Coordinates of C-alpha atoms in Angstrom, one line a residue:
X48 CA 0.7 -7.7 -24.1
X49 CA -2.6 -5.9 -25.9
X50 CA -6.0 -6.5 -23.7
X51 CA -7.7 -5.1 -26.7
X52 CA -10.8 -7.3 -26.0
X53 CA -11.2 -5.0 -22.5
X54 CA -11.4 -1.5 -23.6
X55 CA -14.5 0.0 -23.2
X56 CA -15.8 4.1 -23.0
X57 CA -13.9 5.6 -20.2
X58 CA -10.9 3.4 -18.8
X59 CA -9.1 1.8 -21.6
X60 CA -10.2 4.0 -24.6
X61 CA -6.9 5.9 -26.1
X62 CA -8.1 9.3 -26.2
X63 CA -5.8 12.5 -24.9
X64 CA -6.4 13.1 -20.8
X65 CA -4.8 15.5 -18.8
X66 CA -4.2 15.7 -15.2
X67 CA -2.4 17.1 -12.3
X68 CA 0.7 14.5 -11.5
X69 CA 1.3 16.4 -8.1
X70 CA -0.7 17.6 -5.4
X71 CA -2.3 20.8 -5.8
X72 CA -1.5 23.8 -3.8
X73 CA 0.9 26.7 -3.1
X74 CA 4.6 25.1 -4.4
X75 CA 7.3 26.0 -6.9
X76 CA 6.3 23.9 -9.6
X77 CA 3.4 21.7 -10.4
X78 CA 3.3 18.7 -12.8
X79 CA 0.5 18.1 -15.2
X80 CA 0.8 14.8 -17.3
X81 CA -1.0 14.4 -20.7
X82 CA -1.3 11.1 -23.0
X83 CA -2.8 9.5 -25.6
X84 CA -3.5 8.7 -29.6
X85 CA -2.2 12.2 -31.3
X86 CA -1.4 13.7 -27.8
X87 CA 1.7 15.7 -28.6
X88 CA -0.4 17.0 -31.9
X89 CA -3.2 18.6 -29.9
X90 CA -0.5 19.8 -27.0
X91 CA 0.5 21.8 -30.4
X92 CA -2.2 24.2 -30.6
X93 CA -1.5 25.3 -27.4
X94 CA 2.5 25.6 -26.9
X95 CA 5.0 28.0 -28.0
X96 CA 8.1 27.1 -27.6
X97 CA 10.8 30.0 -26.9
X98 CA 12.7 29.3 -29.8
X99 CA 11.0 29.8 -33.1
X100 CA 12.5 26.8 -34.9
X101 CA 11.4 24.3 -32.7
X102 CA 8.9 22.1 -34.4
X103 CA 7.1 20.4 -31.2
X104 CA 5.1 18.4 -33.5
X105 CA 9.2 16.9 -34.9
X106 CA 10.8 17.1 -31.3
X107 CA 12.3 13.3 -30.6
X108 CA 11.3 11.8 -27.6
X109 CA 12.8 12.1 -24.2
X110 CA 13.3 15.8 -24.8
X111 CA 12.6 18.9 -22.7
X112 CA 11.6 22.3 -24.7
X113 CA 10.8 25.6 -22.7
X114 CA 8.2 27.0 -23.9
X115 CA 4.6 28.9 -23.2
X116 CA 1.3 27.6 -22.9
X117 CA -0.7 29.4 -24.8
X118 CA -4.5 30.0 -25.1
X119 CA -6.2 28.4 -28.7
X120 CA -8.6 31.0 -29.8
X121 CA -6.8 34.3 -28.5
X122 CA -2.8 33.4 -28.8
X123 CA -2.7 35.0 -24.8
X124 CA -0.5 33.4 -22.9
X125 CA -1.3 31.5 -19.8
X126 CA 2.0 30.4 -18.1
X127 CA 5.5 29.8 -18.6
X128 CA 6.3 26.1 -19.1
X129 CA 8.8 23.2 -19.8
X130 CA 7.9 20.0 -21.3
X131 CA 8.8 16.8 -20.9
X132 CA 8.4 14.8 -24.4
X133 CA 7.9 10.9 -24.7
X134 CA 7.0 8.9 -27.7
X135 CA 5.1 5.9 -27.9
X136 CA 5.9 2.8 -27.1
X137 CA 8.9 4.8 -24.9
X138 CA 6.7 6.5 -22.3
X139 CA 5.2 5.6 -18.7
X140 CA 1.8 4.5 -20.5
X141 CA 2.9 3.1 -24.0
X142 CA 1.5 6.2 -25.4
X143 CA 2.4 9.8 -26.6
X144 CA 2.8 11.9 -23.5
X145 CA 3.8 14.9 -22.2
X146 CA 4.5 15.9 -18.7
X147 CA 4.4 19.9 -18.2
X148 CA 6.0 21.6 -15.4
X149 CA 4.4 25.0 -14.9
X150 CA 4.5 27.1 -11.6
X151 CA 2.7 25.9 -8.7
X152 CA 0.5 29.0 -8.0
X153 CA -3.5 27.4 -7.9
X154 CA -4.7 29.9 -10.3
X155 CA -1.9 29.2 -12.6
X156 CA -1.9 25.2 -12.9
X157 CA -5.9 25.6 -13.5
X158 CA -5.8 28.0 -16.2
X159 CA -3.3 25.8 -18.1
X160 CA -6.2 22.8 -17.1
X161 CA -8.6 24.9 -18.5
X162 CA -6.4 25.1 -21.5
X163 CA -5.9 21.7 -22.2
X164 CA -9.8 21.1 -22.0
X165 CA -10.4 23.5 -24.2
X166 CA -7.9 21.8 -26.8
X167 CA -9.7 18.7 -26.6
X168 CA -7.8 16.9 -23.6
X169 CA -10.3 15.2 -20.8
X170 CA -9.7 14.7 -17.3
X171 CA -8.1 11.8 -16.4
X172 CA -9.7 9.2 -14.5
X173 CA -8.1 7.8 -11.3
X174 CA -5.7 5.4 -12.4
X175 CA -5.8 6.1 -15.9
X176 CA -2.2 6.6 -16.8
X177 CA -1.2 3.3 -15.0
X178 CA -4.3 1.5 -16.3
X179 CA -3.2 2.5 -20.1
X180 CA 0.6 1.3 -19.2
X181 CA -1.1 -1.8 -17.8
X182 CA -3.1 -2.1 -21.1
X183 CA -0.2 -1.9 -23.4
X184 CA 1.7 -4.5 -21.7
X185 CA 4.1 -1.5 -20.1
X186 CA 3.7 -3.4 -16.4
X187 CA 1.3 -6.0 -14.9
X188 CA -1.1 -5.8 -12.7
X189 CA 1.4 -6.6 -9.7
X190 CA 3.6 -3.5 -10.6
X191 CA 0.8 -1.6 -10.8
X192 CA -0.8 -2.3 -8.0
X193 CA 2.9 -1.3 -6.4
X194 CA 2.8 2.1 -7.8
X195 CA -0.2 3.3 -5.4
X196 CA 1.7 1.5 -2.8
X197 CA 4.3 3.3 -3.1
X198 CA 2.5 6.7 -3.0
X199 CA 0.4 5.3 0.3
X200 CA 4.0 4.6 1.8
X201 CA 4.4 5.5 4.9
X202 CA 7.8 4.1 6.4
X203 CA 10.9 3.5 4.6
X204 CA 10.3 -0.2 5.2
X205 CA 6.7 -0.1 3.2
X206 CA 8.4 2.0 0.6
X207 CA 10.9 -0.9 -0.1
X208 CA 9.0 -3.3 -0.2
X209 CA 6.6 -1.5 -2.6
X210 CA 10.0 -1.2 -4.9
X211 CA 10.5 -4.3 -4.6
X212 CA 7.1 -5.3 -6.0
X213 CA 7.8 -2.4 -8.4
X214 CA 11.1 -3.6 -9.8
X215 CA 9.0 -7.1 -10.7
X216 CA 10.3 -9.0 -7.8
X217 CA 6.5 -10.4 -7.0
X218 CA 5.7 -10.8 -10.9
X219 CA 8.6 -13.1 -11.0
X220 CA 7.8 -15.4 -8.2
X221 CA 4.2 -15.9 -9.4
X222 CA 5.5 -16.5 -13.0
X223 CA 7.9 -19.0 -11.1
X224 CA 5.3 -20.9 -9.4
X225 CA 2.7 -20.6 -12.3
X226 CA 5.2 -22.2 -14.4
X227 CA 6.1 -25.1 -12.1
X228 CA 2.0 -25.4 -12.4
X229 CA 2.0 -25.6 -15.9
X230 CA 4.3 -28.4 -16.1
X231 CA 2.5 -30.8 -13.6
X232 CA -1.0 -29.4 -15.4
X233 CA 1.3 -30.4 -19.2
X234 CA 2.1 -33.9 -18.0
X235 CA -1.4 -34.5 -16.4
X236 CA -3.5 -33.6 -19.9
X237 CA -0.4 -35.3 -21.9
X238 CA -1.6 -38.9 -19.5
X239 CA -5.2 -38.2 -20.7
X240 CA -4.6 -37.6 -23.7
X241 CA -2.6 -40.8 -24.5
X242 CA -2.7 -44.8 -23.2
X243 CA 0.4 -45.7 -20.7
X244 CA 1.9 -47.4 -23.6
X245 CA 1.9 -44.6 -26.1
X246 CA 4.1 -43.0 -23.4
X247 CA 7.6 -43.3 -23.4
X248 CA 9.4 -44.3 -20.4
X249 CA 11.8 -41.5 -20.1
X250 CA 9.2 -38.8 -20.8
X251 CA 7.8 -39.1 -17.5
X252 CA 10.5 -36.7 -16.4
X253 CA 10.4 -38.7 -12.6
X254 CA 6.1 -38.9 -12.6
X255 CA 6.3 -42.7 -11.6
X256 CA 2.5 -42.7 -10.5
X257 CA -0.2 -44.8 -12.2
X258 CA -1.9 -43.1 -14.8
X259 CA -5.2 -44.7 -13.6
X260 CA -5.4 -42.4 -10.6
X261 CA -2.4 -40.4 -9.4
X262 CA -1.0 -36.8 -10.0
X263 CA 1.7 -37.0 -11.7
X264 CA 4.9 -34.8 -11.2
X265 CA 3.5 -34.6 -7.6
X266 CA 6.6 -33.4 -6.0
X267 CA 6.6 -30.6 -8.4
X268 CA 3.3 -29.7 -7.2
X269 CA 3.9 -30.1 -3.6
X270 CA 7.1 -27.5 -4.3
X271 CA 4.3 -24.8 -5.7
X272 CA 2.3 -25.5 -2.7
X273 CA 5.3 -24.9 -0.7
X274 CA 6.3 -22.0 -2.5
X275 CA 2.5 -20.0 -2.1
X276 CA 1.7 -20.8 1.5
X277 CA 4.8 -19.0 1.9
X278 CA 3.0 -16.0 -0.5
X279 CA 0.2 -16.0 1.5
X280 CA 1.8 -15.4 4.9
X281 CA 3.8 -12.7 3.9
X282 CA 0.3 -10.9 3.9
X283 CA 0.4 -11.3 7.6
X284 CA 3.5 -8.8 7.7
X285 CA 2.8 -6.4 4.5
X286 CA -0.4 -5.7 6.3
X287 CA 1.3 -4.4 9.0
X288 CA 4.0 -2.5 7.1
X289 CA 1.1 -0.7 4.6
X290 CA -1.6 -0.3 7.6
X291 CA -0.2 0.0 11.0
X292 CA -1.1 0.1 14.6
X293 CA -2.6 2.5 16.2
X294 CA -1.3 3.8 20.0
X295 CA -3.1 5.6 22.0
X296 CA -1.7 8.1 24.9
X297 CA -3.9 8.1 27.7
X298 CA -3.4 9.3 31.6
X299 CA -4.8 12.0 34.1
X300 CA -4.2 15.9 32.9
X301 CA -1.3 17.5 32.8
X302 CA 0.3 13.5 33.8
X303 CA 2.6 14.8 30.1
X304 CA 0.8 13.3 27.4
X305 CA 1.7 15.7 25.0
X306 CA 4.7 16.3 25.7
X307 CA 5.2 12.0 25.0
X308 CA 3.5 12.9 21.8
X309 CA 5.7 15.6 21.1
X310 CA 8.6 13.4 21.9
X311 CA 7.3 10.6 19.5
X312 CA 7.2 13.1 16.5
X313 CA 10.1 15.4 17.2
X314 CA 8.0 18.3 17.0
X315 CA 6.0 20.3 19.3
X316 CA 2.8 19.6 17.8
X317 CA 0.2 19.1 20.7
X318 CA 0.2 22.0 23.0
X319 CA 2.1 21.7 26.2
X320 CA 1.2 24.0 29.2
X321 CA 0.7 23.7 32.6
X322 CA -2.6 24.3 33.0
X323 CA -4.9 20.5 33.5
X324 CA -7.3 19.7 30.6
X325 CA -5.4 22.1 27.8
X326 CA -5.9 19.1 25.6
X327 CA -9.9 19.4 25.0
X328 CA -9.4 16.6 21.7
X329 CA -7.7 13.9 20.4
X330 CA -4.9 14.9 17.6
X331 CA -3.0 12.2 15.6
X332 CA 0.0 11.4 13.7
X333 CA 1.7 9.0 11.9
X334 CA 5.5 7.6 13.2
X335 CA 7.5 5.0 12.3
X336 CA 8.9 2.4 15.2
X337 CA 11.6 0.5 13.6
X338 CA 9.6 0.6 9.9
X339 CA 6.1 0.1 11.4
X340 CA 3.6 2.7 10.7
X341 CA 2.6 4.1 13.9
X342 CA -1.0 6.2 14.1
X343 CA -0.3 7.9 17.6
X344 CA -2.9 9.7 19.0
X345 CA -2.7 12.4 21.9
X346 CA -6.2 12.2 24.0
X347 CA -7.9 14.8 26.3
X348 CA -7.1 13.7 30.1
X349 CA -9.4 11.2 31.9
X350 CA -10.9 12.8 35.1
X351 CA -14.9 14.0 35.8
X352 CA -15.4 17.4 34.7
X353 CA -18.0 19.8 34.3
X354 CA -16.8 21.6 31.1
X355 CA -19.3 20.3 28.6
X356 CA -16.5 20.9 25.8
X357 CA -13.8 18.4 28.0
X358 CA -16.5 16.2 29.1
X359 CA -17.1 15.5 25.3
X360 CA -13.2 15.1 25.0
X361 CA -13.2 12.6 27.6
X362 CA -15.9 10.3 26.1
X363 CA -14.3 10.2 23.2
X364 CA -11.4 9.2 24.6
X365 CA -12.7 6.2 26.1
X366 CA -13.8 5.1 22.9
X367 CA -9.9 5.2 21.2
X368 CA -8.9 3.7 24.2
X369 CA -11.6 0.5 23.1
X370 CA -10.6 0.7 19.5
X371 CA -6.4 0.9 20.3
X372 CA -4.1 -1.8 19.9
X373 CA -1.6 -0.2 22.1
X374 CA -2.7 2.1 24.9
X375 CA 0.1 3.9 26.9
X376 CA -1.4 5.1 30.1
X377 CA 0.4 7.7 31.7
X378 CA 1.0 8.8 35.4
X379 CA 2.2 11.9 36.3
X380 CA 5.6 11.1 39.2
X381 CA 5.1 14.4 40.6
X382 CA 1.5 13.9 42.0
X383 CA 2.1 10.0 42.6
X384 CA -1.3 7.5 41.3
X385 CA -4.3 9.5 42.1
X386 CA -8.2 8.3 42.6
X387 CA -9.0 9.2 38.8
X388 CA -5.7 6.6 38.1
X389 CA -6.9 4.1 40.2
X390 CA -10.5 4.6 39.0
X391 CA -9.5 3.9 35.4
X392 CA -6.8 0.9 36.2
X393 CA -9.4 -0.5 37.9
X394 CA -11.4 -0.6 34.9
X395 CA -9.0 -2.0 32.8
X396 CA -8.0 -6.1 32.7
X397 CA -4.6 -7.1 32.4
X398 CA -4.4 -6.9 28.4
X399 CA -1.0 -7.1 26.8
X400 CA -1.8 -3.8 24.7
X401 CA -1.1 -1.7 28.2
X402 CA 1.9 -0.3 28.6
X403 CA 2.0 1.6 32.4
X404 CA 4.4 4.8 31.7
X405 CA 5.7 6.5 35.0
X406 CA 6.5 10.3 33.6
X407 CA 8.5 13.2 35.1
X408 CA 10.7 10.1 36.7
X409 CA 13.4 13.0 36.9
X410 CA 11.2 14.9 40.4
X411 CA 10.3 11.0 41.7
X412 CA 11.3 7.6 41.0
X413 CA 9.0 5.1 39.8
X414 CA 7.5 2.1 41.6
X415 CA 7.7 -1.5 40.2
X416 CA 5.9 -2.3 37.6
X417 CA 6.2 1.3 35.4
X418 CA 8.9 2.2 32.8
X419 CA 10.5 5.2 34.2
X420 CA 10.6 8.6 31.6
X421 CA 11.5 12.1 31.9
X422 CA 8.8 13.8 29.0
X423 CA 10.3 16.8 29.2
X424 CA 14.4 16.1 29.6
X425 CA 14.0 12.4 27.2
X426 CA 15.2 10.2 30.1
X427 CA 14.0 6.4 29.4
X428 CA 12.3 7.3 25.8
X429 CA 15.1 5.1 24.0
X430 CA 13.5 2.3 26.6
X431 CA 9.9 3.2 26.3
X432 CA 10.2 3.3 22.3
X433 CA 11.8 -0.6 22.1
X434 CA 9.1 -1.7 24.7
X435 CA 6.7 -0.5 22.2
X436 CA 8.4 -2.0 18.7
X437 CA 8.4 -5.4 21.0
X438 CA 4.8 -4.9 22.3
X439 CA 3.7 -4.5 18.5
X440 CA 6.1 -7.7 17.3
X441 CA 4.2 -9.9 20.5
X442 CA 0.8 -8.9 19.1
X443 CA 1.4 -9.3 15.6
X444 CA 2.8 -12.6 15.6
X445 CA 3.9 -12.7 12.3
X446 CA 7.5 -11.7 12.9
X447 CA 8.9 -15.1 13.6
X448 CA 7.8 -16.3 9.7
X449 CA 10.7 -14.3 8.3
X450 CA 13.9 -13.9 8.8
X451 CA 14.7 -10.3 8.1
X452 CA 11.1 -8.7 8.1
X453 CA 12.8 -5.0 7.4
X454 CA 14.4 -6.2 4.1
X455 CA 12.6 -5.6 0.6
X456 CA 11.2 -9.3 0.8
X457 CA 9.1 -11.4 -1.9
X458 CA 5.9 -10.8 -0.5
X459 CA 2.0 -9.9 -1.4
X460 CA 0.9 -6.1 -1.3
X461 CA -2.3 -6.5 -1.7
X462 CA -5.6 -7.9 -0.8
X463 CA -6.5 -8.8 -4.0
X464 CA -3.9 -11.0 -4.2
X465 CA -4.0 -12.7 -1.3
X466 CA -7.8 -13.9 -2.4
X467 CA -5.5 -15.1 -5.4
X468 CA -2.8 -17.0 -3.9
X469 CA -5.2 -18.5 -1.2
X470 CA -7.5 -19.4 -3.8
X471 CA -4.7 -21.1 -5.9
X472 CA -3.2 -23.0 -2.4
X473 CA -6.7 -24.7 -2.0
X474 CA -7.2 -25.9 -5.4
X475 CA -3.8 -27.5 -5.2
X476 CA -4.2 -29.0 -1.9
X477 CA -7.6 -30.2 -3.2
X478 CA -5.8 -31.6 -6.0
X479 CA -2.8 -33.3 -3.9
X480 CA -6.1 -35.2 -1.9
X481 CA -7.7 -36.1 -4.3
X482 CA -4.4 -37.9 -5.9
X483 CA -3.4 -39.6 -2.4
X484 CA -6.9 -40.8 -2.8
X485 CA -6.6 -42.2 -6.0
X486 CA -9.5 -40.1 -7.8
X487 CA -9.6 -39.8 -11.9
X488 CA -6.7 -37.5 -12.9
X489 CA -9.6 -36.0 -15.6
X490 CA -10.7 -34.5 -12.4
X491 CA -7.6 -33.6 -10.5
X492 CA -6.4 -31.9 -14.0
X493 CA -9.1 -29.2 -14.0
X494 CA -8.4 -28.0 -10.2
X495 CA -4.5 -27.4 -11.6
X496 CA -6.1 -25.4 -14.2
X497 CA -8.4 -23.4 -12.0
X498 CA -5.2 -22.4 -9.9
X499 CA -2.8 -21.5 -12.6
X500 CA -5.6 -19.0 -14.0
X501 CA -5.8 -17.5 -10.1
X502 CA -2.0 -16.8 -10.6
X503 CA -2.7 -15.4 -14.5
X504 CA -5.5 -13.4 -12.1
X505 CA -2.8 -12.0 -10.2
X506 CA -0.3 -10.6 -13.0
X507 CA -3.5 -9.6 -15.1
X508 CA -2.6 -12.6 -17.9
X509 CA -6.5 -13.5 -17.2
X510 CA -8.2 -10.2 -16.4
X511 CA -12.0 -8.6 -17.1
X512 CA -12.7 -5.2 -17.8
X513 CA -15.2 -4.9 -14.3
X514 CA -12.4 -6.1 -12.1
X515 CA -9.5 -3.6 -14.0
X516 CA -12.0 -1.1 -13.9
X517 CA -12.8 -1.8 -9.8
X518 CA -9.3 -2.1 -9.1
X519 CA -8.0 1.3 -10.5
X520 CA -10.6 2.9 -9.6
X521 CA -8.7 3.5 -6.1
X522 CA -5.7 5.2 -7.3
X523 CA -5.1 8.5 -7.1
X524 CA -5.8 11.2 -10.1
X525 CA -2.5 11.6 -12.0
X526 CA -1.4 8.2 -11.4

């Protein structure tokens, strides 16, 4: 579908845009991705392609050409290339495009930039290339919105999920619902628009209610409602897929933090020596346990000190530990629970987000109460890491709506859309009251209404150009 009526200077004007399609940096190759109105013309003044009988203004689409970019005034060339070629309406954004793959150097990607600018391309705005493939009906506003998931994925849980949105699994249950809408809202304006006796008995398709005051097709409605409470509670769960926890490892010096950390990444990225207080900061990473994104920080040891550099360490680990929903508190076997230990645990109530970790279980065994490790030989990790999936699970309490919460499930990626979907559920219930309570249907009808546009909201049938505008605005340039 055209949104013709939205365009406006800037997002949704057809003019050619460039921009970087991967991250910049030091890297074999680097994509830059070009579109719009009389794209592959411009793209001509500033390719030569290796053979001299290629036309690139004639190439079909879907080709690849090698080639060199080339500069407009002076004929130097900048860098050797190969291009992708699409043709509208058979590219990613409805549009001519090209997609260049030049080597990944930084100075050679921004001379073939400057290039591109100089032949009349702009720079892309975030979002652009999806906005335009929005705009020319390419996906809705649900796939889109799926595509920066997908970038932002961080487990291979999220990732499937956000292909599952992608593939049009979301777009088709909101079409499903709105349509089951549309056919209560249908009969509702047909009963207002006629007298009981210019309708036929059979038409009613099972809407046995009096005109006077009831909904009809109520079950059908009371299916939708069904059908979007269950929408809005898969929020609950895709919120902790995109977002994550965040667990924080905590516990005297040298009681193996790091080396926990370590563990948790497979990698020896913290430091791990002998000497107390080697950690002076907090450093983080992100892990997945069992397809939950996991922000794992490593803190500086809890003890008094002197060291002005530690003591500001310290403090600022005291304030993850307030900010964690997971805190696993350390205590090194070898040297048993010391006064800085029992200072802290003290401290501490008997929250569920504490998990009490008894390391280097290998020199001493444990006492009740702790799960045994070994940092350093993996002893009890395998233990330690389900404790923590089912700690997460207990807090989260949104595991027991679905039955397999790892599979690519119907559910709602965004926040956006849950505002939508919970907007739509309370018009409907609103509407389902007012029929138990026999109001005019001329005023139940319009709340039906209200709730299938929230759904057209959601798919970008009923869009403005300040909310398409807001919303891409958060992608990333090149997307």
């Amino acid at each position: 579908m055209q949104h013709s009526d939205l365009k406006s200077a800037g997002y949704g004007d057809e003019a050619p845009i460039a921009a970087l399609a991967t991250i910049p940096g030091s890297c074999a190759l680097t994509v830059i991705r070009c579109s719009g109105a009389g794209s592959i013309e411009l793209f001509s003044s500033v390719f030569a392609p290796s053979n001299k009988k290629t036309l690139l203004t004639e190439a079909e689409g879907n080709t690849v050409i090698h080639g060199w970019i080339v500069s407009k005034e002076e004929s130097e060339k900048i860098d050797e290339v190969v291009i992708s070629i699409f043709r509208a309406p058979k590219s990613y954004t409805g549009e001519d495009s090209i997609d260049i793959s030049c080597h990944g150097g930084h100075s050679a990607w921004k001379a073939v930039m400057a290039v591109l600018k100089d032949a009349g391309y702009r720079d892309a705005l975030a979002g652009e290339f999806t906005f335009r493939a929005f705009m020319n009906g390419k996906i809705d506003l649900t796939k889109s919105e799926s595509v920066i998931e997908l970038v932002n994925a961080k487990t291979d849980v999220s990732r499937r999920h956000a292909v599952s949105r992608l593939c049009g699994s979301l777009q088709k249950e909101i079409n499903d619902i709105k349509a089951l809408l549309v056919q209560v809202l249908a009969t509702a304006e047909i009963y207002l628009d006629y007298s009981e006796d210019e309708i036929s008995a059979d038409f009613d398709a099972g809407a046995s209610d009096e005109i006077a005051g009831k909904l009809p097709n109520k079950e059908i409605a009371r299916d939708a409602l069904k059908k979007l409470k269950k929408l809005s509670d898969s929020w609950l769960l895709e919120r902790l897929y995109q977002q994550g926890v965040t667990i924080v490892i905590a516990g005297c010096p040298n009681s193996g933090k790091s080396s926990l950390f370590n563990s948790f990444l497979k990698e020896d990225r913290s430091i791990v020596t002998d000497i107390p207080g080697t950690t002076r900061d907090w450093i983080e990473a992100f892990v997945s346990v069992e397809g939950i994104p996991v922000r794992l920080i490593d803190t500086a040891g809890l003890r008094e000190t002197n060291d002005s550099v530690e003591k500001i360490g310290v403090q600022r680990s005291r304030t993850l530990l307030q900010e964690a929903d997971i805190v696993l508190y350390l205590i090194d076997g070898e040297m048993g629970i010391t006064d800085d230990d029992y200072e802290f645990l003290a401290l501490q109530n008997t929250e569920d987000k504490y998990i009490f970790i008894w390391n280097k279980s290998d020199i001493k065994p444990s006492p009740d109460g702790y799960i045994s490790i070994s940092a350093k030989t993996g002893q009890g990790l395998a233990q330690l890491f389900s404790t923590v999936a089912a700690v997460i699970k207990k807090q989260t309490d949104v595991f027991q709506l679905f039955d397999e919460p790892n599979a690519a499930s119907i559910g709602i990626g965004t926040e956006r859309q849950k505002k939508l979907v919970d907007s739509a559920c309370s018009l409907l219930k609103e509407a389902l009251v007012m029929s138990e309570n026999n109001e005019p249907l001329d005023l139940i009808a319009p709340l039906i209404r209200e709730a299938v546009n929230s759904l057209g909201e959601i798919t970008g049938e009923v869009s403005t150009a300040d909310i398409l505008e807001e919303m891409f605005s958060r992608f990333c340039v090149g997307k």
